[in-house]
Tab-separated table of C-alpha atoms (C1' of nucleotides) in Angstrom:
chain	number	residue	atom	x	y	z
A	196	MET	CA	0.323	-14.035	5.789
A	197	LYS	CA	0.704	-11.097	7.961
A	198	SER	CA	-1.605	-10.129	10.348
A	199	TYR	CA	-3.408	-6.855	9.551
A	200	GLY	CA	-2.734	-6.106	12.787
A	201	GLU	CA	-6.406	-4.094	12.886
A	202	TYR	CA	-8.853	-4.336	16.011
A	203	CYS	CA	-11.756	-4.799	13.451
A	204	ALA	CA	-13.823	-8.033	13.256
A	205	VAL	CA	-13.489	-8.068	9.259
A	206	ALA	CA	-9.849	-7.935	8.979
A	207	LYS	CA	-9.313	-10.869	12.422
A	208	THR	CA	-11.697	-12.784	10.045
A	209	LEU	CA	-9.573	-12.344	7.088
A	210	ASP	CA	-6.529	-12.973	8.900
A	211	VAL	CA	-7.855	-16.535	9.300
A	212	ILE	CA	-9.615	-16.989	5.968
A	213	GLY	CA	-8.249	-14.325	4.001
A	214	GLU	CA	-4.879	-15.868	2.211
A	215	ARG	CA	-5.334	-17.900	-1.078
A	216	TRP	CA	-7.039	-20.713	-1.369
A	217	THR	CA	-8.053	-20.719	2.409
A	218	LEU	CA	-11.696	-20.161	1.703
A	219	LEU	CA	-11.993	-23.149	-1.034
A	220	ILE	CA	-10.359	-25.580	1.417
A	221	VAL	CA	-13.669	-24.781	3.658
A	222	ARG	CA	-16.090	-24.551	0.839
A	223	GLU	CA	-14.666	-28.208	0.010
A	224	LEU	CA	-15.259	-29.170	3.713
A	225	SER	CA	-18.734	-27.508	3.620
A	226	TYR	CA	-20.052	-29.285	0.636
A	227	GLN	CA	-18.201	-32.077	0.473
A	228	GLY	CA	-18.125	-33.080	4.364
A	229	PRO	CA	-15.018	-34.313	5.899
A	230	SER	CA	-12.121	-35.106	2.954
A	231	ARG	CA	-8.891	-36.838	2.620
A	232	TYR	CA	-5.747	-34.968	1.364
A	233	THR	CA	-6.502	-35.826	-2.286
A	234	ASP	CA	-10.339	-35.175	-2.275
A	235	LEU	CA	-9.457	-32.016	-1.305
A	236	ARG	CA	-6.459	-31.306	-3.958
A	237	ASP	CA	-9.064	-32.533	-6.742
A	238	GLY	CA	-11.670	-30.354	-5.227
A	239	LEU	CA	-9.248	-27.100	-5.684
A	240	PRO	CA	-7.485	-28.048	-9.345
A	241	GLY	CA	-3.834	-26.330	-9.428
A	242	ILE	CA	-3.467	-26.068	-5.739
A	243	ALA	CA	0.230	-26.847	-4.971
A	244	THR	CA	0.499	-29.673	-2.734
A	245	ASN	CA	3.440	-27.993	-0.108
A	246	LEU	CA	0.259	-24.738	-0.190
A	247	LEU	CA	-2.848	-27.300	0.772
A	248	ALA	CA	-0.532	-28.581	3.298
A	249	ASP	CA	0.709	-25.214	4.906
A	250	ARG	CA	-3.314	-24.039	4.660
A	251	LEU	CA	-4.722	-26.969	6.220
A	252	ARG	CA	-1.994	-26.794	9.235
A	253	SER	CA	-2.935	-23.174	9.541
A	254	LEU	CA	-6.399	-23.650	9.739
A	255	GLU	CA	-6.130	-26.603	12.499
A	256	ALA	CA	-4.035	-24.097	14.302
A	257	ALA	CA	-6.768	-21.829	14.320
A	258	GLY	CA	-9.174	-23.941	15.351
A	259	VAL	CA	-11.289	-24.154	12.047
A	260	VAL	CA	-10.623	-27.879	10.694
A	261	SER	CA	-9.660	-31.111	12.513
A	262	ARG	CA	-7.489	-34.132	11.394
A	263	GLU	CA	-8.259	-37.125	12.601
A	264	GLU	CA	-6.776	-40.572	12.304
A	265	ALA	CA	-9.344	-43.203	10.493
A	266	PRO	CA	-8.540	-46.232	12.137
A	267	PRO	CA	-8.070	-49.372	10.148
A	268	PRO	CA	-8.676	-50.701	7.653
A	269	VAL	CA	-9.400	-47.222	6.245
A	270	ALA	CA	-5.930	-46.047	7.623
A	271	THR	CA	-5.946	-42.828	5.975
A	272	THR	CA	-6.441	-39.415	6.969
A	273	LEU	CA	-9.836	-37.330	7.721
A	274	PHE	CA	-9.848	-33.484	7.426
A	275	SER	CA	-13.143	-32.040	8.566
A	276	LEU	CA	-14.401	-28.625	9.865
A	277	THR	CA	-14.909	-28.219	13.798
A	278	PRO	CA	-18.416	-26.163	14.682
A	279	ARG	CA	-16.217	-23.023	14.356
A	280	GLY	CA	-15.522	-23.811	10.987
A	281	GLU	CA	-18.881	-24.885	10.394
A	282	GLU	CA	-20.078	-21.178	11.365
A	283	LEU	CA	-18.278	-19.820	8.346
A	284	ARG	CA	-21.031	-21.448	6.404
A	285	PRO	CA	-23.046	-18.239	6.137
A	286	VAL	CA	-19.872	-16.465	4.702
A	287	LEU	CA	-20.053	-19.217	2.098
A	288	GLU	CA	-23.377	-18.496	1.625
A	289	THR	CA	-23.713	-14.926	1.116
A	290	MET	CA	-20.229	-15.178	-1.501
A	291	MET	CA	-22.219	-17.477	-3.435
A	292	ARG	CA	-25.012	-15.661	-3.590
A	293	TRP	CA	-22.954	-12.276	-4.799
A	294	GLY	CA	-20.993	-14.397	-7.221
A	295	LEU	CA	-24.157	-15.951	-8.873
A	296	PRO	CA	-24.254	-13.612	-11.534
A	297	PHE	CA	-20.863	-15.001	-12.720
A	298	MET	CA	-22.667	-18.684	-12.995
A	299	THR	CA	-24.823	-17.510	-15.882
A	300	GLU	CA	-22.316	-16.167	-18.009
A	301	GLU	CA	-20.519	-18.369	-20.153
A	302	MET	CA	-17.102	-19.662	-18.849
A	303	PRO	CA	-15.851	-22.356	-21.393
A	304	ASP	CA	-12.314	-22.560	-19.392
A	305	ASP	CA	-13.394	-22.936	-16.049
A	306	VAL	CA	-12.849	-26.267	-14.528
A	307	VAL	CA	-16.618	-27.859	-12.903
A	308	ARG	CA	-17.215	-30.086	-9.959
A	309	SER	CA	-20.309	-30.686	-9.190
A	310	GLN	CA	-19.651	-29.839	-5.405
A	311	TRP	CA	-19.728	-26.612	-6.249
A	312	LEU	CA	-22.577	-26.302	-8.456
A	313	VAL	CA	-25.483	-27.778	-5.465
A	314	GLY	CA	-25.223	-24.262	-3.693
A	315	ALA	CA	-25.785	-22.025	-6.542
A	316	LEU	CA	-28.408	-24.012	-8.090
A	317	GLU	CA	-30.509	-23.975	-4.616
A	318	LEU	CA	-30.508	-20.227	-5.297
A	319	LEU	CA	-31.108	-20.184	-8.627
A	320	MET	CA	-34.317	-21.896	-8.938
A	321	GLU	CA	-37.389	-22.266	-7.566
A	322	ASP	CA	-40.672	-24.351	-7.485
A	323	ARG	CA	-43.211	-22.235	-9.584
A	324	ARG	CA	-45.944	-25.045	-9.305
A	325	PRO	CA	-45.767	-25.737	-5.685
A	326	THR	CA	-49.085	-27.828	-5.427
A	327	ASP	CA	-47.434	-30.230	-8.555
A	328	PRO	CA	-47.045	-33.461	-7.019
A	329	ARG	CA	-43.190	-34.387	-5.740
A	330	ALA	CA	-40.644	-34.598	-8.785
A	331	GLU	CA	-36.794	-35.096	-9.351
A	332	ILE	CA	-34.914	-34.211	-11.760
A	333	GLU	CA	-31.036	-35.082	-12.578
A	334	LEU	CA	-28.405	-33.443	-13.610
A	335	ARG	CA	-25.348	-34.799	-15.282
A	336	ILE	CA	-23.398	-31.550	-15.654
A	337	GLY	CA	-19.715	-31.809	-13.898
A	338	ASP	CA	-17.810	-34.992	-12.592
A	339	ARG	CA	-20.937	-36.545	-10.974
A	340	PRO	CA	-24.733	-36.378	-11.088
A	341	ILE	CA	-26.819	-34.099	-9.088
A	342	SER	CA	-30.277	-34.479	-7.980
A	343	LEU	CA	-32.823	-32.157	-8.144
A	344	ALA	CA	-35.915	-32.661	-5.661
A	345	VAL	CA	-39.143	-30.381	-6.592
A	346	ASP	CA	-41.359	-30.358	-3.893
A	347	GLY	CA	-44.052	-28.437	-2.182
A	348	GLY	CA	-42.608	-24.756	-3.663
A	349	SER	CA	-38.648	-25.425	-2.977
A	350	VAL	CA	-36.035	-26.963	-4.788
A	351	GLU	CA	-33.163	-29.164	-3.104
A	352	ALA	CA	-30.427	-29.679	-4.634
A	353	ALA	CA	-27.923	-32.497	-3.727
A	354	LEU	CA	-24.819	-34.596	-5.055
A	355	GLY	CA	-26.632	-38.018	-6.453
A	356	SER	CA	-28.202	-39.794	-8.882
A	357	VAL	CA	-32.164	-40.337	-9.001
A	358	GLU	CA	-33.607	-43.073	-9.053
A	359	ASP	CA	-36.775	-42.297	-11.391
A	360	PRO	CA	-36.107	-38.714	-12.756
A	361	GLY	CA	-38.664	-36.916	-13.607
A	362	ALA	CA	-36.331	-35.578	-16.365
A	363	VAL	CA	-32.454	-35.632	-16.932
A	364	VAL	CA	-30.203	-32.302	-18.162
A	365	SER	CA	-26.608	-33.132	-19.516
A	366	GLY	CA	-24.423	-30.679	-21.186
A	367	PRO	CA	-21.775	-28.238	-20.708
A	368	PRO	CA	-22.893	-26.468	-17.012
A	369	ASP	CA	-21.992	-22.913	-18.573
A	370	LYS	CA	-25.140	-23.783	-20.587
A	371	VAL	CA	-26.895	-25.445	-18.191
A	372	LEU	CA	-27.144	-22.886	-15.360
A	373	PRO	CA	-28.119	-20.287	-17.977
A	374	MET	CA	-30.963	-22.126	-19.277
A	375	LEU	CA	-32.407	-23.641	-15.910
A	376	ALA	CA	-32.217	-19.654	-14.779
A	377	GLY	CA	-34.071	-18.776	-17.641
A	378	LYS	CA	-31.377	-16.665	-19.271
A	379	LEU	CA	-31.048	-19.096	-22.200
A	380	GLY	CA	-33.829	-20.135	-24.525
A	381	ARG	CA	-34.478	-24.151	-24.481
A	382	SER	CA	-33.639	-24.253	-28.350
A	383	ASP	CA	-30.197	-22.313	-28.117
A	384	ALA	CA	-29.544	-24.272	-25.111
A	385	GLU	CA	-29.541	-27.743	-27.296
A	386	ALA	CA	-28.006	-26.029	-30.047
A	387	ALA	CA	-25.265	-25.446	-27.858
A	388	GLY	CA	-25.053	-28.862	-26.841
A	389	VAL	CA	-27.876	-29.574	-23.763
A	390	ARG	CA	-29.752	-32.325	-24.068
A	391	ILE	CA	-33.036	-32.804	-22.241
A	392	ASP	CA	-34.695	-35.932	-21.381
A	393	GLY	CA	-37.669	-36.973	-19.777
A	394	ASP	CA	-40.620	-34.266	-19.444
A	395	PRO	CA	-39.395	-30.722	-20.577
A	396	GLU	CA	-42.111	-29.187	-19.117
A	397	LEU	CA	-40.807	-30.112	-15.952
A	398	LEU	CA	-38.027	-27.468	-16.457
A	399	ASP	CA	-40.087	-24.464	-16.622
A	400	ARG	CA	-41.525	-25.289	-13.321
A	401	VAL	CA	-38.003	-24.670	-11.706
A	402	GLY	CA	-36.768	-21.340	-13.489
A	403	ALA	CA	-36.432	-19.013	-11.731
A	404	GLY	CA	-36.723	-15.235	-11.270
A	405	PRO	CA	-33.670	-12.552	-11.389
A	406	ALA	CA	-30.270	-14.030	-10.848
B	76	MET	CA	-3.809	-12.225	-8.978
B	77	LYS	CA	-4.753	-15.219	-10.977
B	78	SER	CA	-7.924	-16.326	-11.275
B	79	TYR	CA	-8.791	-19.591	-10.148
B	80	GLY	CA	-10.390	-20.552	-13.110
B	81	GLU	CA	-13.396	-22.519	-11.440
B	82	TYR	CA	-17.156	-22.806	-12.580
B	83	CYS	CA	-18.222	-21.815	-8.573
B	84	ALA	CA	-20.015	-18.813	-7.330
B	85	VAL	CA	-17.508	-18.740	-4.206
B	86	ALA	CA	-14.363	-18.473	-6.676
B	87	LYS	CA	-15.721	-16.119	-8.605
B	88	THR	CA	-15.977	-13.750	-5.496
B	89	LEU	CA	-12.854	-14.355	-4.614
B	90	ASP	CA	-11.219	-13.775	-7.899
B	91	VAL	CA	-12.941	-10.275	-7.610
B	92	ILE	CA	-12.600	-9.429	-3.671
B	93	GLY	CA	-9.936	-12.283	-2.753
B	94	GLU	CA	-6.717	-10.346	-3.023
B	95	ARG	CA	-5.265	-9.080	-0.123
B	96	TRP	CA	-6.478	-5.326	1.068
B	97	THR	CA	-9.671	-5.688	-1.360
B	98	LEU	CA	-12.373	-6.328	0.620
B	99	LEU	CA	-10.977	-4.006	3.290
B	100	ILE	CA	-11.234	-1.528	1.022
B	101	VAL	CA	-14.476	-2.315	0.358
B	102	ARG	CA	-15.043	-2.160	4.501
B	103	GLU	CA	-14.110	1.584	4.236
B	104	LEU	CA	-16.486	2.253	1.453
B	105	SER	CA	-19.071	0.543	2.563
B	106	TYR	CA	-18.726	2.035	6.102
B	107	GLN	CA	-17.157	5.362	5.267
B	108	GLY	CA	-19.241	6.270	2.243
B	109	PRO	CA	-17.783	8.120	-0.292
B	110	SER	CA	-13.799	8.533	0.760
B	111	ARG	CA	-10.353	10.343	-0.813
B	112	TYR	CA	-7.313	8.388	-2.021
B	113	THR	CA	-5.623	9.524	1.357
B	114	ASP	CA	-8.633	8.829	3.808
B	115	LEU	CA	-8.524	5.260	2.275
B	116	ARG	CA	-5.052	4.943	3.081
B	117	ASP	CA	-5.839	6.221	6.504
B	118	GLY	CA	-8.159	3.714	7.261
B	119	LEU	CA	-6.017	0.618	5.933
B	120	PRO	CA	-2.784	1.287	8.124
B	121	GLY	CA	0.226	-0.531	6.130
B	122	ILE	CA	-1.037	-0.558	2.784
B	123	ALA	CA	1.518	0.323	0.076
B	124	THR	CA	0.257	2.977	-1.696
B	125	ASN	CA	0.808	1.465	-5.122
B	126	LEU	CA	-1.411	-1.475	-3.757
B	127	LEU	CA	-4.011	0.938	-2.759
B	128	ALA	CA	-3.830	2.282	-6.465
B	129	ASP	CA	-4.100	-1.291	-8.114
B	130	ARG	CA	-6.481	-2.830	-5.761
B	131	LEU	CA	-9.045	0.900	-6.722
B	132	ARG	CA	-8.230	0.238	-10.355
B	133	SER	CA	-9.140	-3.787	-10.549
B	134	LEU	CA	-12.509	-3.101	-8.324
B	135	GLU	CA	-13.243	-0.202	-10.970
B	136	ALA	CA	-12.728	-2.860	-13.621
B	137	ALA	CA	-14.859	-5.153	-11.723
B	138	GLY	CA	-17.971	-2.791	-11.206
B	139	VAL	CA	-17.653	-2.663	-7.657
B	140	VAL	CA	-16.133	0.626	-7.277
B	141	SER	CA	-16.493	4.500	-9.270
B	142	ARG	CA	-14.359	7.114	-9.347
B	143	GLU	CA	-15.559	10.762	-9.592
B	144	GLU	CA	-14.027	14.466	-9.663
B	145	ALA	CA	-15.510	16.016	-7.657
B	146	PRO	CA	-15.691	20.073	-9.151
B	147	PRO	CA	-14.025	22.913	-7.550
B	148	PRO	CA	-13.717	23.984	-5.131
B	149	VAL	CA	-13.262	20.328	-3.621
B	150	ALA	CA	-11.396	19.442	-6.490
B	151	THR	CA	-10.547	16.103	-5.486
B	152	THR	CA	-11.526	12.584	-6.248
B	153	LEU	CA	-13.877	10.665	-4.606
B	154	PHE	CA	-14.263	6.847	-4.573
B	155	SER	CA	-17.117	5.207	-3.916
B	156	LEU	CA	-18.950	2.159	-4.238
B	157	THR	CA	-21.361	1.397	-6.796
B	158	PRO	CA	-24.408	-0.651	-6.426
B	159	ARG	CA	-22.905	-3.553	-7.161
B	160	GLY	CA	-20.378	-2.826	-4.641
B	161	GLU	CA	-22.682	-2.071	-1.951
B	162	GLU	CA	-24.528	-5.777	-2.146
B	163	LEU	CA	-21.336	-6.905	-0.702
B	164	ARG	CA	-22.412	-5.516	2.329
B	165	PRO	CA	-23.740	-9.115	3.683
B	166	VAL	CA	-20.433	-10.539	3.002
B	167	LEU	CA	-18.639	-7.953	4.903
B	168	GLU	CA	-21.703	-8.318	7.901
B	169	THR	CA	-21.307	-12.315	7.619
B	170	MET	CA	-17.468	-12.149	8.567
B	171	MET	CA	-18.129	-9.298	11.187
B	172	ARG	CA	-20.194	-11.479	13.180
B	173	TRP	CA	-17.973	-14.383	13.073
B	174	GLY	CA	-14.907	-12.358	13.810
B	175	LEU	CA	-16.872	-11.162	16.693
B	176	PRO	CA	-15.624	-13.243	19.380
B	177	PHE	CA	-11.773	-11.873	18.294
B	178	MET	CA	-13.213	-8.436	19.802
B	179	THR	CA	-13.368	-9.412	23.311
B	180	GLU	CA	-9.822	-10.668	23.500
B	181	GLU	CA	-6.907	-8.620	24.251
B	182	MET	CA	-5.183	-6.711	21.152
B	183	PRO	CA	-3.285	-4.530	22.610
B	184	ASP	CA	-0.911	-4.195	19.471
B	185	ASP	CA	-3.743	-3.864	17.273
B	186	VAL	CA	-4.489	-0.266	15.498
B	187	VAL	CA	-7.901	0.938	15.609
B	188	ARG	CA	-10.412	3.064	13.663
B	189	SER	CA	-13.773	4.459	15.176
B	190	GLN	CA	-15.295	3.134	11.861
B	191	TRP	CA	-14.549	-0.102	12.132
B	192	LEU	CA	-16.024	-0.601	15.613
B	193	VAL	CA	-19.475	0.651	14.746
B	194	GLY	CA	-20.673	-2.953	12.752
B	195	ALA	CA	-19.523	-4.837	15.879
B	196	LEU	CA	-20.572	-2.719	18.389
B	197	GLU	CA	-24.543	-3.555	16.957
B	198	LEU	CA	-23.938	-6.787	16.765
B	199	LEU	CA	-22.431	-7.231	20.273
B	200	MET	CA	-24.856	-5.061	22.237
B	201	GLU	CA	-29.024	-4.999	22.316
B	202	ASP	CA	-31.164	-3.144	24.578
B	203	ARG	CA	-32.685	-5.031	27.737
B	204	ARG	CA	-35.026	-2.939	28.843
B	205	PRO	CA	-36.886	-1.954	25.831
B	206	THR	CA	-39.539	-0.179	27.953
B	207	ASP	CA	-37.158	2.746	29.050
B	208	PRO	CA	-36.659	5.763	27.821
B	209	ARG	CA	-34.633	6.365	24.523
B	210	ALA	CA	-30.843	7.318	25.801
B	211	GLU	CA	-27.910	7.849	24.276
B	212	ILE	CA	-23.878	6.860	25.354
B	213	GLU	CA	-21.207	8.330	23.826
B	214	LEU	CA	-17.931	6.074	23.563
B	215	ARG	CA	-14.396	7.211	22.817
B	216	ILE	CA	-12.277	4.228	22.123
B	217	GLY	CA	-11.268	5.000	18.965
B	218	ASP	CA	-9.978	7.807	16.750
B	219	ARG	CA	-13.528	9.672	16.958
B	220	PRO	CA	-16.123	9.807	18.894
B	221	ILE	CA	-19.302	7.057	18.498
B	222	SER	CA	-22.603	7.306	19.336
B	223	LEU	CA	-25.341	4.796	21.050
B	224	ALA	CA	-28.692	5.304	20.852
B	225	VAL	CA	-30.412	2.888	22.674
B	226	ASP	CA	-34.679	2.456	22.547
B	227	GLY	CA	-37.042	0.531	22.098
B	228	GLY	CA	-35.144	-2.842	22.051
B	229	SER	CA	-32.579	-2.195	19.902
B	230	VAL	CA	-28.815	-0.292	19.831
B	231	GLU	CA	-27.751	1.954	16.896
B	232	ALA	CA	-24.150	2.959	16.776
B	233	ALA	CA	-22.766	5.616	14.462
B	234	LEU	CA	-19.667	8.021	14.237
B	235	GLY	CA	-20.388	10.929	15.918
B	236	SER	CA	-20.760	12.709	19.367
B	237	VAL	CA	-23.846	12.584	21.246
B	238	GLU	CA	-25.130	15.968	22.493
B	239	ASP	CA	-26.891	15.100	25.425
B	240	PRO	CA	-25.344	11.740	26.926
B	241	GLY	CA	-26.708	9.691	29.488
B	242	ALA	CA	-23.347	8.334	29.781
B	243	VAL	CA	-19.751	8.925	28.518
B	244	VAL	CA	-17.196	5.926	28.609
B	245	SER	CA	-13.686	6.143	27.587
B	246	GLY	CA	-10.622	4.218	27.614
B	247	PRO	CA	-8.656	0.992	25.118
B	248	PRO	CA	-10.932	-0.359	23.095
B	249	ASP	CA	-9.959	-3.864	24.082
B	250	LYS	CA	-11.018	-3.166	27.185
B	251	VAL	CA	-14.692	-1.067	26.626
B	252	LEU	CA	-15.966	-3.770	24.037
B	253	PRO	CA	-15.400	-6.854	26.330
B	254	MET	CA	-16.980	-4.740	29.271
B	255	LEU	CA	-19.869	-3.529	27.504
B	256	ALA	CA	-20.018	-7.474	25.734
B	257	GLY	CA	-20.219	-8.541	29.396
B	258	LYS	CA	-17.283	-10.136	29.288
B	259	LEU	CA	-15.218	-8.093	31.480
B	260	GLY	CA	-16.368	-6.849	34.874
B	261	ARG	CA	-16.881	-3.267	35.494
B	262	SER	CA	-14.245	-2.634	38.143
B	263	ASP	CA	-11.858	-4.933	36.210
B	264	ALA	CA	-12.261	-2.539	33.036
B	265	GLU	CA	-11.848	0.639	35.158
B	266	ALA	CA	-8.860	-0.976	37.040
B	267	ALA	CA	-7.367	-1.137	32.941
B	268	GLY	CA	-8.119	2.311	32.121
B	269	VAL	CA	-12.005	2.293	31.476
B	270	ARG	CA	-13.193	5.908	32.527
B	271	ILE	CA	-17.259	5.645	33.240
B	272	ASP	CA	-18.984	9.117	33.137
B	273	GLY	CA	-22.509	9.891	33.798
B	274	ASP	CA	-25.033	6.680	34.704
B	275	PRO	CA	-23.191	3.534	34.930
B	276	GLU	CA	-26.414	1.942	34.864
B	277	LEU	CA	-26.992	2.391	31.443
B	278	LEU	CA	-24.250	-0.011	30.692
B	279	ASP	CA	-26.279	-2.645	32.203
B	280	ARG	CA	-28.936	-1.893	29.959
B	281	VAL	CA	-27.012	-2.914	26.954
B	282	GLY	CA	-25.254	-5.249	27.834
B	283	ALA	CA	-25.708	-8.492	25.356
B	284	GLY	CA	-25.750	-11.804	25.889
B	285	PRO	CA	-23.155	-14.373	24.486
B	286	ALA	CA	-20.667	-13.408	21.444
C	277	DC	C1'	-1.433	18.294	-1.114
C	278	DA	C1'	-3.426	14.292	-3.391
C	279	DG	C1'	-2.967	10.343	-6.401
C	280	DC	C1'	-0.308	8.010	-7.912
C	281	DA	C1'	4.760	5.601	-10.602
C	282	DT	C1'	9.223	3.456	-10.009
C	283	DC	C1'	12.589	0.672	-7.817
C	284	DC	C1'	14.514	-2.738	-4.764
C	285	DG	C1'	14.571	-6.317	-0.912
C	286	DC	C1'	11.362	-9.749	0.833
C	287	DT	C1'	7.782	-12.953	1.185
C	288	DT	C1'	4.997	-16.178	-1.243
C	289	DT	C1'	3.167	-18.576	-4.810
C	290	DG	C1'	3.225	-22.456	-8.337
C	291	DA	C1'	5.248	-26.103	-10.647
C	292	DT	C1'	7.912	-30.387	-10.025
C	293	DA	C1'	10.179	-33.825	-8.314
C	294	DC	C1'	10.650	-36.541	-4.201
C	295	DT	C1'	9.700	-39.667	-0.098
C	296	DG	C1'	7.852	-42.481	3.814
D	57	DC	C1'	-1.921	-41.763	0.812
D	58	DA	C1'	0.067	-37.419	2.712
D	59	DG	C1'	2.953	-34.924	2.341
D	60	DT	C1'	8.516	-32.511	2.278
D	61	DA	C1'	12.088	-30.426	-0.911
D	62	DT	C1'	13.421	-27.293	-4.049
D	63	DC	C1'	13.351	-23.103	-6.961
D	64	DA	C1'	12.104	-19.720	-10.612
D	65	DA	C1'	8.121	-16.554	-10.890
D	66	DA	C1'	5.119	-13.510	-9.120
D	67	DG	C1'	3.506	-10.501	-5.701
D	68	DC	C1'	3.910	-7.633	-1.293
D	69	DG	C1'	5.716	-3.557	1.771
D	70	DG	C1'	8.900	0.646	2.177
D	71	DA	C1'	10.942	4.092	0.342
D	72	DT	C1'	11.341	7.297	-2.593
D	73	DG	C1'	10.136	11.001	-6.497
D	74	DC	C1'	7.493	12.889	-9.601
D	75	DT	C1'	3.168	15.629	-11.408
D	76	DG	C1'	-1.138	18.235	-11.270
DNA sequence: CAGCATCCGCTTTGATACTG
DNA sequence: CAGTATCAAAGCGGATGCTG
């Protein structure tokens, strides 16, 4: 992309991450950690392979991404964020917060990857009964399970299963998130295909306020 | 632009502000306030006029920008940010902070508008002598003067002149900012065309730490 | 003059195929 | 696995013209 040629910090940032797909590559590396080329492609449905290669080169040249050849027996290339690249996390976070209202709307045709939801879930939920004992919930709403750890007033989301979940929720993500956010009644959600196993009251504990 | 079609808050945000020029339009409206079409064009050097019209329509459709017909005798269209648009300010701010290091590099061919520098200056400077009396500095480094109000530990930057400045600094912006940031010595700056009138010690007061 | 729309050459993207 | 090559389609940049 042509530089904006402006002596402006926002424009300079956009010169680096403003092209199509570029910031989403940073998102993948930020929420997934070091990734292989094919993992990135899987997390960016629809990207043309030549574009992914182009963008990775640009990001490398800009000092945002680094490429490491993993030694045998792994023998694969790993892409990661440099420290300078990690500093883009606040940009991702403010954008995620701004886009949060869209997550409680129906998006039936959207692709879903679990790693995209981890950050949004943490923004969307809170522990309304901080004095209750620690509990864990498992969500099966993307391509991989997500664990929610509710304890002492905060909710932490992460990729991965829960060994002894207090509740398990599965179903279409664009129903489960609105339900967890309190925008969609539980019975409506269940009618729309959401299934809740375990203790349903646990879900009241994490439902947050305004999105 | 085609939607990413991802159920991801970051991607949804990029669906709205991810196209070329779009976020810079928001920047103009956020730092300049309600603007006419021609003002926007002046703050976005190089934009094609049809693109500006397109982007304004898209932003209007997305609920980020609103258009008001000012009544006679003004008789012009004013574009402003909606409340939802104002909420993009944190995105601009995190991007500005990330791009700040670029502002202390030389950028001889870049275009400059004073309104682009106001936010960066506030991030770049601090009041190192909080107990000193309030002082004001005028910067003449863009197309319009900028006032710096130094008082009680903080520095506030704004467009506009200063009635009784303790110091006046003029010269190339890509020399003045590095100098104010303490990255460029005063004698080097003056050799590069920076001129300081009034009390030079006042500049030591505002020089900040790391960028 | 402010606020566009149209046209045209160029660049970027997207989809597919192919390679070390 | 990690790309390159190719090509049609879409988007962009610049110039110009039109309308209240």
